[in-house]
Amino acid sequence: MLYPCDFTYKALRDYFCEIIANGYKIITCEEYIDYKKAGVEYKIFVNRIDIDTEFTKVKIIADIFNELNIKCTYFVRLHAKEYNPFSFENYKILKYLRDTGNEIGYHSEIIDQSVIWNESAEVCLRRDINVLNEILGIKIKGVASHGGITGLNNLDFWKNRKASEFGLLYEAYDHEPEFGLFYNSLYVSDANYRWKCYENGVLRETDNRTIVEHSMDNHKIIYSTMHNDTFFKEHIYE
């Protein structure tokens, strides 16, 4: 039996074993674009982790996914007070994610940066993309706007802009026909140790079922956003 508020690493592994058993092909955000182009009909589960406040748990979760032979899109912040993505250990973890076949994207805070630094948000975005590409030797394909404590909405940047203008394939919540995943899926997220979901962009107010329970409903596309800092070995305060 899987309990709705179980966020242990064991539960995470069990969740994904059941999702696979329920017939879902687990893919990254970038792979979703290829899925749309191909027009295939199998059930897909788009697997995304936002690295919000700490890094150590990323490696633990990545090991679980690697054991199950599934990939994930990891969105990393560059200016977090809580962690330095290029510290000795964190950079090793980033390279591990890259070298085990996962997608790395940018968890952007460009409105925050623009206001705090008095710099153009466009300049901040292009510079940060270049930093990630150069340091990791990759070409990132997507960004996901981070919601922090400033009260600013980093998604506002994208109201009149497209990801392609910055050499990207997608923004994680965009409306573009090439992606548009949030508005064409069942979106499920862990939020303050409680599951929530949106259907085609509309919040289901009282639906707090787990990702596994949603997978039992045979949705064609499930888009999952989880946070590595949500999970733990035994308890939330360890």
CSV table of C-alpha atoms in Angstrom, one decimal:
chain,number,residue,atom,x,y,z
A,1,MET,CA,0.0,0.0,0.0
A,2,LEU,CA,1.4,3.4,-1.0
A,3,TYR,CA,0.4,6.3,1.3
A,4,PRO,CA,-0.5,9.7,-0.1
A,5,CYS,CA,2.0,11.6,2.0
A,6,ASP,CA,4.9,9.1,1.8
A,7,PHE,CA,7.9,11.0,0.4
A,8,THR,CA,10.6,8.5,1.4
A,9,TYR,CA,13.1,7.4,-1.2
A,10,LYS,CA,11.6,3.9,-1.0
A,11,ALA,CA,8.2,5.3,-1.8
A,12,LEU,CA,9.7,7.2,-4.8
A,13,ARG,CA,11.1,4.0,-6.2
A,14,ASP,CA,7.9,2.1,-5.6
A,15,TYR,CA,5.9,4.9,-7.3
A,16,PHE,CA,8.0,4.7,-10.5
A,17,CYS,CA,7.9,0.9,-10.5
A,18,GLU,CA,4.1,1.1,-10.5
A,19,ILE,CA,4.0,3.9,-13.1
A,20,ILE,CA,6.1,1.7,-15.4
A,21,ALA,CA,3.9,-1.3,-14.6
A,22,ASN,CA,0.8,0.8,-15.6
A,23,GLY,CA,2.2,1.1,-19.1
A,24,TYR,CA,3.9,4.5,-19.1
A,25,LYS,CA,7.0,5.4,-21.1
A,26,ILE,CA,9.0,7.8,-19.0
A,27,ILE,CA,10.7,10.6,-20.9
A,28,THR,CA,12.4,14.0,-20.5
A,29,CYS,CA,11.0,17.4,-21.4
A,30,GLU,CA,13.2,17.5,-24.5
A,31,GLU,CA,12.1,14.1,-25.6
A,32,TYR,CA,8.5,15.2,-25.3
A,33,ILE,CA,9.1,17.5,-28.3
A,34,ASP,CA,10.1,14.5,-30.4
A,35,TYR,CA,7.1,12.7,-29.1
A,36,LYS,CA,4.8,15.4,-30.4
A,37,LYS,CA,6.5,15.5,-33.8
A,38,ALA,CA,6.2,11.7,-34.2
A,39,GLY,CA,2.5,11.7,-33.2
A,40,VAL,CA,2.9,8.4,-31.3
A,41,GLU,CA,0.0,7.2,-29.2
A,42,TYR,CA,1.5,5.4,-26.2
A,43,LYS,CA,1.1,6.7,-22.7
A,44,ILE,CA,4.0,9.0,-21.6
A,45,PHE,CA,5.1,10.3,-18.3
A,46,VAL,CA,7.3,13.4,-18.5
A,47,ASN,CA,9.8,13.3,-15.6
A,48,ARG,CA,11.1,16.6,-14.2
A,49,ILE,CA,13.0,17.5,-11.0
A,50,ASP,CA,13.5,21.1,-9.9
A,51,ILE,CA,16.6,21.6,-7.8
A,52,ASP,CA,15.4,24.4,-5.5
A,53,THR,CA,17.2,24.5,-2.2
A,54,GLU,CA,19.9,21.8,-1.9
A,55,PHE,CA,21.9,19.4,-4.0
A,56,THR,CA,22.9,16.3,-2.1
A,57,LYS,CA,19.6,14.5,-2.6
A,58,VAL,CA,19.8,14.9,-6.3
A,59,LYS,CA,22.4,12.1,-6.5
A,60,ILE,CA,20.2,9.8,-4.4
A,61,ILE,CA,17.2,10.3,-6.6
A,62,ALA,CA,19.3,10.0,-9.8
A,63,ASP,CA,20.6,6.7,-8.6
A,64,ILE,CA,17.0,5.4,-8.1
A,65,PHE,CA,16.1,6.5,-11.6
A,66,ASN,CA,19.3,5.0,-13.0
A,67,GLU,CA,18.5,1.7,-11.3
A,68,LEU,CA,15.1,1.7,-13.0
A,69,ASN,CA,16.7,2.7,-16.3
A,70,ILE,CA,14.7,5.9,-16.6
A,71,LYS,CA,15.7,9.5,-17.4
A,72,CYS,CA,14.8,12.9,-16.1
A,73,THR,CA,15.0,16.6,-16.8
A,74,TYR,CA,16.8,18.4,-13.9
A,75,PHE,CA,16.4,22.2,-13.7
A,76,VAL,CA,19.3,23.8,-11.9
A,77,ARG,CA,19.5,27.4,-10.4
A,78,LEU,CA,22.6,29.4,-10.9
A,79,HIS,CA,22.2,32.1,-8.3
A,80,ALA,CA,20.6,30.3,-5.3
A,81,LYS,CA,21.6,31.5,-1.9
A,82,GLU,CA,21.1,27.9,-0.8
A,83,TYR,CA,23.6,26.2,-3.0
A,84,ASN,CA,26.5,26.7,-5.4
A,85,PRO,CA,25.9,24.4,-8.4
A,86,PHE,CA,29.6,24.6,-9.3
A,87,SER,CA,31.1,23.8,-5.8
A,88,PHE,CA,33.4,20.8,-5.9
A,89,GLU,CA,30.8,18.2,-4.9
A,90,ASN,CA,27.8,19.8,-6.7
A,91,TYR,CA,29.7,20.1,-10.0
A,92,LYS,CA,30.5,16.4,-9.7
A,93,ILE,CA,26.8,15.6,-9.3
A,94,LEU,CA,25.9,17.8,-12.3
A,95,LYS,CA,28.4,16.0,-14.5
A,96,TYR,CA,27.0,12.7,-13.2
A,97,LEU,CA,23.5,13.7,-14.3
A,98,ARG,CA,24.8,14.7,-17.7
A,99,ASP,CA,27.0,11.6,-18.2
A,100,THR,CA,24.2,9.2,-17.2
A,101,GLY,CA,22.0,10.5,-20.1
A,102,ASN,CA,19.7,13.0,-18.3
A,103,GLU,CA,18.6,16.4,-19.6
A,104,ILE,CA,19.9,19.4,-17.7
A,105,GLY,CA,17.9,22.7,-18.0
A,106,TYR,CA,18.1,26.1,-16.4
A,107,HIS,CA,15.8,27.0,-13.4
A,108,SER,CA,15.6,30.7,-14.3
A,109,GLU,CA,15.2,33.7,-12.0
A,110,ILE,CA,15.7,36.4,-14.6
A,111,ILE,CA,13.1,38.8,-13.4
A,112,ASP,CA,14.6,38.6,-9.9
A,113,GLN,CA,18.0,39.1,-11.3
A,114,SER,CA,17.0,42.1,-13.4
A,115,VAL,CA,15.4,43.9,-10.5
A,116,ILE,CA,18.1,43.1,-7.9
A,117,TRP,CA,21.1,43.8,-10.2
A,118,ASN,CA,19.5,46.5,-12.4
A,119,GLU,CA,20.3,44.6,-15.5
A,120,SER,CA,18.3,43.5,-18.5
A,121,ALA,CA,16.5,40.2,-18.0
A,122,GLU,CA,17.4,39.3,-21.6
A,123,VAL,CA,21.1,39.8,-20.9
A,124,CYS,CA,20.8,37.8,-17.7
A,125,LEU,CA,19.1,34.9,-19.5
A,126,ARG,CA,21.6,34.8,-22.4
A,127,ARG,CA,24.5,35.0,-20.0
A,128,ASP,CA,23.2,32.2,-17.8
A,129,ILE,CA,22.5,29.9,-20.7
A,130,ASN,CA,26.0,30.5,-21.9
A,131,VAL,CA,27.4,29.7,-18.5
A,132,LEU,CA,25.6,26.4,-18.2
A,133,ASN,CA,26.5,25.4,-21.8
A,134,GLU,CA,30.2,26.3,-21.4
A,135,ILE,CA,30.8,24.7,-18.0
A,136,LEU,CA,29.0,21.5,-18.8
A,137,GLY,CA,29.9,21.3,-22.5
A,138,ILE,CA,26.2,21.0,-23.5
A,139,LYS,CA,23.6,23.0,-25.2
A,140,ILE,CA,20.6,23.3,-22.9
A,141,LYS,CA,17.2,23.0,-24.6
A,142,GLY,CA,14.8,24.4,-22.0
A,143,VAL,CA,14.3,26.6,-19.0
A,144,ALA,CA,11.7,26.5,-16.2
A,145,SER,CA,10.9,29.6,-14.3
A,146,HIS,CA,11.6,29.4,-10.6
A,147,GLY,CA,9.2,30.9,-8.0
A,148,GLY,CA,11.2,32.3,-5.1
A,149,ILE,CA,10.6,34.6,-2.1
A,150,THR,CA,10.9,37.9,-3.9
A,151,GLY,CA,7.2,38.0,-4.8
A,152,LEU,CA,8.2,38.6,-8.5
A,153,ASN,CA,6.9,36.2,-11.1
A,154,ASN,CA,9.7,35.0,-13.4
A,155,LEU,CA,7.1,33.7,-15.8
A,156,ASP,CA,6.2,37.3,-16.7
A,157,PHE,CA,9.3,37.4,-18.8
A,158,TRP,CA,7.7,35.0,-21.3
A,159,LYS,CA,4.4,36.8,-21.8
A,160,ASN,CA,5.6,38.3,-25.1
A,161,ARG,CA,8.7,36.2,-25.8
A,162,LYS,CA,9.4,32.8,-27.2
A,163,ALA,CA,12.0,30.3,-26.2
A,164,SER,CA,13.3,30.1,-29.7
A,165,GLU,CA,14.4,33.7,-29.5
A,166,PHE,CA,17.1,32.6,-27.1
A,167,GLY,CA,18.2,29.4,-28.9
A,168,LEU,CA,15.9,27.2,-26.7
A,169,LEU,CA,13.3,24.6,-27.6
A,170,TYR,CA,10.9,25.4,-24.7
A,171,GLU,CA,10.0,27.1,-21.5
A,172,ALA,CA,8.5,24.6,-19.2
A,173,TYR,CA,5.1,26.4,-18.9
A,174,ASP,CA,4.9,27.8,-22.4
A,175,HIS,CA,1.8,27.9,-24.7
A,176,GLU,CA,3.8,27.2,-27.9
A,177,PRO,CA,2.5,24.5,-30.2
A,178,GLU,CA,6.0,22.9,-30.3
A,179,PHE,CA,5.8,22.3,-26.5
A,180,GLY,CA,2.7,23.6,-24.6
A,181,LEU,CA,3.0,20.6,-22.3
A,182,PHE,CA,1.4,22.1,-19.2
A,183,TYR,CA,-1.7,23.0,-21.1
A,184,ASN,CA,-2.0,19.6,-22.8
A,185,SER,CA,-1.5,17.1,-19.9
A,186,LEU,CA,-2.3,16.1,-16.4
A,187,TYR,CA,0.3,18.1,-14.4
A,188,VAL,CA,1.2,16.6,-11.0
A,189,SER,CA,3.5,18.2,-8.5
A,190,ASP,CA,4.7,17.8,-4.9
A,191,ALA,CA,3.9,21.0,-3.1
A,192,ASN,CA,4.8,21.4,0.5
A,193,TYR,CA,4.7,17.7,1.0
A,194,ARG,CA,1.3,17.4,-0.6
A,195,TRP,CA,0.4,16.4,-4.1
A,196,LYS,CA,-1.5,18.7,-6.3
A,197,CYS,CA,-2.5,18.5,-10.0
A,198,TYR,CA,-3.7,20.6,-12.9
A,199,GLU,CA,-5.7,19.2,-15.9
A,200,ASN,CA,-4.8,21.1,-19.1
A,201,GLY,CA,-3.6,24.1,-17.0
A,202,VAL,CA,-6.6,24.2,-14.6
A,203,LEU,CA,-6.1,23.3,-10.9
A,204,ARG,CA,-8.1,20.4,-9.6
A,205,GLU,CA,-8.9,22.0,-6.2
A,206,THR,CA,-9.5,18.9,-4.1
A,207,ASP,CA,-7.4,16.3,-6.0
A,208,ASN,CA,-4.3,15.4,-3.9
A,209,ARG,CA,-3.8,11.9,-5.1
A,210,THR,CA,-0.3,10.6,-5.7
A,211,ILE,CA,1.4,10.3,-9.1
A,212,VAL,CA,0.7,6.6,-9.0
A,213,GLU,CA,-3.0,7.0,-8.4
A,214,HIS,CA,-3.1,9.4,-11.4
A,215,SER,CA,-1.3,6.8,-13.5
A,216,MET,CA,-4.1,4.3,-12.8
A,217,ASP,CA,-6.5,6.6,-14.6
A,218,ASN,CA,-4.7,6.0,-17.9
A,219,HIS,CA,-4.1,9.6,-18.8
A,220,LYS,CA,-2.3,9.8,-22.2
A,221,ILE,CA,0.2,12.4,-20.9
A,222,ILE,CA,1.3,13.0,-17.3
A,223,TYR,CA,3.7,15.8,-16.6
A,224,SER,CA,5.4,15.5,-13.2
A,225,THR,CA,7.4,18.1,-11.4
A,226,MET,CA,9.0,17.0,-8.2
A,227,HIS,CA,11.7,18.6,-6.0
A,228,ASN,CA,14.6,16.6,-4.7
A,229,ASP,CA,14.4,18.4,-1.3
A,230,THR,CA,10.9,16.9,-0.8
A,231,PHE,CA,12.2,13.4,-0.3
A,232,PHE,CA,14.1,11.8,2.6
A,233,LYS,CA,15.3,8.4,3.8
A,234,GLU,CA,13.2,8.1,7.0
A,235,HIS,CA,11.6,11.4,8.1
A,236,ILE,CA,11.2,15.0,7.0
A,237,TYR,CA,13.6,16.4,9.6
A,238,GLU,CA,16.6,14.2,9.1
